[in-house]
mmCIF file of C-alpha atoms and ligand atoms in Angstrom:
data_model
loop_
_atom_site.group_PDB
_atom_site.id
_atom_site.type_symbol
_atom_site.label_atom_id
_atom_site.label_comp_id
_atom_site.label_asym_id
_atom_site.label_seq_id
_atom_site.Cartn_x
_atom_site.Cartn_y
_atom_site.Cartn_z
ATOM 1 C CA UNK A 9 182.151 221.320 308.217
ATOM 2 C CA UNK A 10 181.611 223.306 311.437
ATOM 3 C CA UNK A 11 181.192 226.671 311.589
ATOM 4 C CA UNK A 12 182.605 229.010 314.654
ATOM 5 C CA UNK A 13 179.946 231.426 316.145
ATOM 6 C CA UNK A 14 181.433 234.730 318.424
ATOM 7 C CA UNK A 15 179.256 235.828 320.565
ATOM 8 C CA UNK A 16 179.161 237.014 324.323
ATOM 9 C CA UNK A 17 179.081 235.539 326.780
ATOM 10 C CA UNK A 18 180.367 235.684 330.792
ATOM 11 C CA UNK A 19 181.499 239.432 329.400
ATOM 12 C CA UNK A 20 183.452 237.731 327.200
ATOM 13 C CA UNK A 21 183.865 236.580 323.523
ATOM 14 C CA UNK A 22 182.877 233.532 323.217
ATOM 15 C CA UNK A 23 183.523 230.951 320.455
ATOM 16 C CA UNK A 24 180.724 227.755 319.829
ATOM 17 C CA UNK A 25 181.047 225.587 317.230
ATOM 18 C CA UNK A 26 178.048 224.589 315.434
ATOM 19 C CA UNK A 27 177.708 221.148 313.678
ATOM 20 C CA UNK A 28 174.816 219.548 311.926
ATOM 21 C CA UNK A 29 173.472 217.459 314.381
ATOM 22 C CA UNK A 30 172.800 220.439 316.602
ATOM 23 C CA UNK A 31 176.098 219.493 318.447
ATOM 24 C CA UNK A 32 177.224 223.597 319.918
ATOM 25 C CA UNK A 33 179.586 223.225 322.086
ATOM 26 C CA UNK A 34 181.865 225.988 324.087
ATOM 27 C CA UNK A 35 185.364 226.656 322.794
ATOM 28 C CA UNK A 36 186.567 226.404 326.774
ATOM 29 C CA UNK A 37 185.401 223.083 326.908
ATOM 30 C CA UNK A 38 188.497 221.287 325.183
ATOM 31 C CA UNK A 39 189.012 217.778 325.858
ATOM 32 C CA UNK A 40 192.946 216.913 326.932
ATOM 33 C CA UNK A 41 194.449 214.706 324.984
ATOM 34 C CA UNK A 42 194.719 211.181 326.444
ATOM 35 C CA UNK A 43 198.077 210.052 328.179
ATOM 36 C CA UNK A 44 197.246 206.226 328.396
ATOM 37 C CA UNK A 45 195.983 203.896 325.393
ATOM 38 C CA UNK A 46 193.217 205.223 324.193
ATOM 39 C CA UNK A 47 190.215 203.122 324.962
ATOM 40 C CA UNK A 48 187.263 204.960 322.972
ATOM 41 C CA UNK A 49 186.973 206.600 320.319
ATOM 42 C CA UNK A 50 184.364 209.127 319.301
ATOM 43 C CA UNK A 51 183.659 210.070 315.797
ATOM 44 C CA UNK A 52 181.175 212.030 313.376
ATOM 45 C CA UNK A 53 179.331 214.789 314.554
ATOM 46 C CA UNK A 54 180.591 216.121 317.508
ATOM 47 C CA UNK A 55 181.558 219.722 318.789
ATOM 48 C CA UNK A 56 184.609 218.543 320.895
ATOM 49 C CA UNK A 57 187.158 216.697 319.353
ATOM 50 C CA UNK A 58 191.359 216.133 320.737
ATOM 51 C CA UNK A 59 192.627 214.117 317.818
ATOM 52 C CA UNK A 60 191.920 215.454 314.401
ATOM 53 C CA UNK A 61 187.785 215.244 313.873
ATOM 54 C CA UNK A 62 187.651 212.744 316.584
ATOM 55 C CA UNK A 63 187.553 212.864 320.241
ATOM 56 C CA UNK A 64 189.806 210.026 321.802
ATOM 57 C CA UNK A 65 189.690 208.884 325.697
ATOM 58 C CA UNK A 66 192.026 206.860 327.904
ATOM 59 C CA UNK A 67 190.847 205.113 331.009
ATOM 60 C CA UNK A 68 191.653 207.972 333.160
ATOM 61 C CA UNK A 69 189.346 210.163 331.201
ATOM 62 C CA UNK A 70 186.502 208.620 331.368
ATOM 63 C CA UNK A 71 187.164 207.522 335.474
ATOM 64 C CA UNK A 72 187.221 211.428 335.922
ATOM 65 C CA UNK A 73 184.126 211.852 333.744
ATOM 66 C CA UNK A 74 180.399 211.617 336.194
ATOM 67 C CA UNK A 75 180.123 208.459 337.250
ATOM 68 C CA UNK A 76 177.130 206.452 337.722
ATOM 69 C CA UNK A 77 177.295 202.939 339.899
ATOM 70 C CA UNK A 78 174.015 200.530 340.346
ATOM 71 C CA UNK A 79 173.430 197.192 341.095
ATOM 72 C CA UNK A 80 171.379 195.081 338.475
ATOM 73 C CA UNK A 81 170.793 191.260 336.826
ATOM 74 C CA UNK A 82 172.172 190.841 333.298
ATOM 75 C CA UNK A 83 170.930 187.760 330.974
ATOM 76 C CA UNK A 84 174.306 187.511 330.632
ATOM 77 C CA UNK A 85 175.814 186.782 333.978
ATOM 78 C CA UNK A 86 174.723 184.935 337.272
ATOM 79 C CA UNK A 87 173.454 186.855 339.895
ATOM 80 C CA UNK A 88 173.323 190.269 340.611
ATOM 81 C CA UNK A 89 176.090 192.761 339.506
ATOM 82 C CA UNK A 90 177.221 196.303 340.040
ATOM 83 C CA UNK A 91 178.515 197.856 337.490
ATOM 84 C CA UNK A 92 180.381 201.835 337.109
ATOM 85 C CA UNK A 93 180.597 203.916 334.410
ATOM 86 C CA UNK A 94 179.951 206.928 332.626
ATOM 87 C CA UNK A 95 175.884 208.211 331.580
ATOM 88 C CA UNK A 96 176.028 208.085 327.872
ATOM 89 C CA UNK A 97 174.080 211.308 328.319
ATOM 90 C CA UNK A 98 176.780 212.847 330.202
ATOM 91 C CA UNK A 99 179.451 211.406 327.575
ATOM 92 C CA UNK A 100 177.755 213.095 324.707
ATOM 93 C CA UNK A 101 176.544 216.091 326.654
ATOM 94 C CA UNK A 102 180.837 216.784 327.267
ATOM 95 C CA UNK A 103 180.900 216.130 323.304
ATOM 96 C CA UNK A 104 178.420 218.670 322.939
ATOM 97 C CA UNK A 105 175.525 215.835 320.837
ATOM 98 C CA UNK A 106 171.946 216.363 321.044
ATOM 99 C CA UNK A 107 171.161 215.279 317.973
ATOM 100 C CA UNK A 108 171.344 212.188 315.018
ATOM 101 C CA UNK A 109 172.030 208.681 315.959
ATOM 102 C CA UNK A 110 174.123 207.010 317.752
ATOM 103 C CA UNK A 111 176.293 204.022 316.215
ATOM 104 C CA UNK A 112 177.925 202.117 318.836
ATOM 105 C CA UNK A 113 180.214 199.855 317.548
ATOM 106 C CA UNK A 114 182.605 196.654 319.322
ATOM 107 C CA UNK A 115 186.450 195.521 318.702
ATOM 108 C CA UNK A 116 184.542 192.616 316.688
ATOM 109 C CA UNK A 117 182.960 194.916 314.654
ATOM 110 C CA UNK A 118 179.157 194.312 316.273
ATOM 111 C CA UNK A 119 177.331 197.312 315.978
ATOM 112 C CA UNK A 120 174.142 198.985 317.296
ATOM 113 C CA UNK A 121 172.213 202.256 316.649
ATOM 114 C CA UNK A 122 170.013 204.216 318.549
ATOM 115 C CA UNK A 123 168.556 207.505 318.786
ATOM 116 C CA UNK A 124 170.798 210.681 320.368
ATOM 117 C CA UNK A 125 167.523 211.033 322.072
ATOM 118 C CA UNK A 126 167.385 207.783 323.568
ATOM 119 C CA UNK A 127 170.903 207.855 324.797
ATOM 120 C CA UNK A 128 169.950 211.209 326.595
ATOM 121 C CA UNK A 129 168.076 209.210 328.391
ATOM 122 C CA UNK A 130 168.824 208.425 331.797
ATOM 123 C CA UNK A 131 169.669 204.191 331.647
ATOM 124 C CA UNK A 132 172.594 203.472 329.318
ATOM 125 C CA UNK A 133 176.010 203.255 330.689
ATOM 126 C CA UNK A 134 179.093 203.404 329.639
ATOM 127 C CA UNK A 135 180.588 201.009 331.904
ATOM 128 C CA UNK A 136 184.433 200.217 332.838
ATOM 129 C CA UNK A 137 183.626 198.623 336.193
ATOM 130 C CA UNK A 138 181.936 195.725 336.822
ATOM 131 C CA UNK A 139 181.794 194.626 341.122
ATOM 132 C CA UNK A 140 184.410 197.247 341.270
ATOM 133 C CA UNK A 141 186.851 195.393 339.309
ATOM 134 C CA UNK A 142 187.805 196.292 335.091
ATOM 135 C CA UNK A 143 186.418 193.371 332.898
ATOM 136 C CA UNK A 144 188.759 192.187 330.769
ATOM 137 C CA UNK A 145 187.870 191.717 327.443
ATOM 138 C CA UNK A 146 186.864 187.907 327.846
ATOM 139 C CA UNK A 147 184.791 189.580 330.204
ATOM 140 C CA UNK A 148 182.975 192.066 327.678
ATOM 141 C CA UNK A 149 185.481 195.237 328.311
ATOM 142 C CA UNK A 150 187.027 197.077 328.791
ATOM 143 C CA UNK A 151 183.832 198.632 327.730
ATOM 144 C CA UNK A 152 180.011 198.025 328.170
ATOM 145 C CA UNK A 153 177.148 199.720 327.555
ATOM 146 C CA UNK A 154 174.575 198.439 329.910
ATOM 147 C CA UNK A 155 171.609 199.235 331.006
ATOM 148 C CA UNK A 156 170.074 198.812 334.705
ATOM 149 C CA UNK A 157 167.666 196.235 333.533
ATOM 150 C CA UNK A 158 165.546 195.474 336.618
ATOM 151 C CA UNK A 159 165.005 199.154 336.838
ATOM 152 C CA UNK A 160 162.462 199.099 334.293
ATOM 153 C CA UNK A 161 160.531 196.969 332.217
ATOM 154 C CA UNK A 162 161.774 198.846 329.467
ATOM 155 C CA UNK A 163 165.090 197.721 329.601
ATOM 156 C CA UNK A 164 164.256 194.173 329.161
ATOM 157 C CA UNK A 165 163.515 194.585 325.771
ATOM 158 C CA UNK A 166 165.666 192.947 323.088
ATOM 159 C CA UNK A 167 165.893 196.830 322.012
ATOM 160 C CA UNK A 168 167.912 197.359 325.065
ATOM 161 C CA UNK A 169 169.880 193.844 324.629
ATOM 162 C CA UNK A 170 171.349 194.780 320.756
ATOM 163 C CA UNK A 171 172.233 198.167 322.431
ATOM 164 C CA UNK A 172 174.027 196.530 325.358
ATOM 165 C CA UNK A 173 177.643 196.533 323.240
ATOM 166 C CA UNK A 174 180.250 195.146 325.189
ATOM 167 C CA UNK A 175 183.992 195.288 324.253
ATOM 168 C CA UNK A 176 182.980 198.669 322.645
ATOM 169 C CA UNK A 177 185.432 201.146 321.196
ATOM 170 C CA UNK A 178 184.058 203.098 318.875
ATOM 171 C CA UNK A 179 180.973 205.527 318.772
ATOM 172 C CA UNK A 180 180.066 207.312 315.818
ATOM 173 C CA UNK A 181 177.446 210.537 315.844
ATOM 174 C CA UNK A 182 175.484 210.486 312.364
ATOM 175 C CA UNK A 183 173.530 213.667 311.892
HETATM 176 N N1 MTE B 26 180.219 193.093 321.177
HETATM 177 C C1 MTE B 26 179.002 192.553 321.006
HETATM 178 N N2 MTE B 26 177.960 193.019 321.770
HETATM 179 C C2 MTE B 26 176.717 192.499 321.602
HETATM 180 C C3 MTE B 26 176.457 191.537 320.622
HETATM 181 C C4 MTE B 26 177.573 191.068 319.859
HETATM 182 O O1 MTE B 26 177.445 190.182 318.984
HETATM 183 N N3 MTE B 26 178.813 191.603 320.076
HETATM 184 N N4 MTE B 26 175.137 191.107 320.424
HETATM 185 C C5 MTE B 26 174.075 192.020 320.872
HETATM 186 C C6 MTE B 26 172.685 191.551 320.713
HETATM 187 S S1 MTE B 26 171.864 191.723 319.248
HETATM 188 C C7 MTE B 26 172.000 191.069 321.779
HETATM 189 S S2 MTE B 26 170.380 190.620 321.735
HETATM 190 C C8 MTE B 26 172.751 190.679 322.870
HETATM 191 C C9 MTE B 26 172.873 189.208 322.584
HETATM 192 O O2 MTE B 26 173.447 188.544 323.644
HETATM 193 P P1 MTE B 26 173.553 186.963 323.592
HETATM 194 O O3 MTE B 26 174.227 186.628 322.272
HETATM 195 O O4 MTE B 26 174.373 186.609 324.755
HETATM 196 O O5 MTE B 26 172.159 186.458 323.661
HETATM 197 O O6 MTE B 26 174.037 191.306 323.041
HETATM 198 C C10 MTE B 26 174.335 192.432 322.270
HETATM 199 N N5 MTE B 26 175.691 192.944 322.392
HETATM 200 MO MO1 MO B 27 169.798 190.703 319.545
#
């Protein structure tokens, strides 16, 4: 249920679809299709989409995606780690989200929501590195969404822990 908006822009026509989350994206922004196995997938309401009404990523997309790398403690490993990955800000700023809730969801069906708002925020990350190696799935991956929790208090909350999904694969936008 999108609509398509022309307007101009650049000197050109432009096309934006419209969604009811607020997601507007640019029709120029298309999302490639993935080439590998498709790691995560991205559902609900979102602008940008590569497989029917769902945008789909391989490894390689997300790599070539911003990257953010930091070093932090988990309570769920020893010592300190560094992890890489993608913002979730910058994942749902490509999808063209600023609005709803987030539903983050794992391969064992765990799932955790927070606000669009929150994951604008800079701290959650959607990680596919940890000490510069992938994690296998015994080891929480391929995907992670964690936080750098001795940056702030406020990621040492058990908010923070129930949002720190590992062995995710799906996200879901709900306007
Ligand atoms: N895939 C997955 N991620 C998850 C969970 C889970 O059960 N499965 N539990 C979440 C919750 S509610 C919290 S508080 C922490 C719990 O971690 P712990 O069980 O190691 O204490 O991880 C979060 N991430
Ligand atoms: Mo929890």
């Amino acid at each position: 249920m999108s609509s398509v908006l022309g307007f101009v822009r650049n000197g050109v026509i432009a096309a934006a679809f419209v969604l009811g989350a607020g997601a507007v994206a640019f029709a120029q922004d298309a999302l490639p299709a993935p080439q590998g196995d498709v790691v995560l997938t991205v559902s609900g309401a979102i602008a940008v989409t590569n497989d029917g009404e769902t945008a789909t990523f391989d490894r390689a997309m997300l790599e070539a995606m911003p990257a953010e790398t930091f070093r932090t403690t988990t309570i769920w490993t020893e010592g300190e780690q560094e992890f890489t990955g993608v913002p979730l800000a910058a994942l749902l700023e490509r999808l063209g989200v600023s609005a709803g809730t987030l539903v983050a969801t794992a391969i064992n069906d765990y799932s955790a929501e927070m606000p669009v708002a929150d994951a604008l925020q800079a701290g959650p990350v959607l990680a596919y590195l940890q000490n510069g190696a992938p994690m296998s799935r015994r080891g929480k991956g391929p995907l992670w969404i964690v936080y750098p929790y001795d940056a702030s208090a406020d990621f040492q909350t058990e908010v923070a822990y129930s949002r720190s999904v590992w062995q995710l694969d799906r996200l879901t936008v709900v306007p």
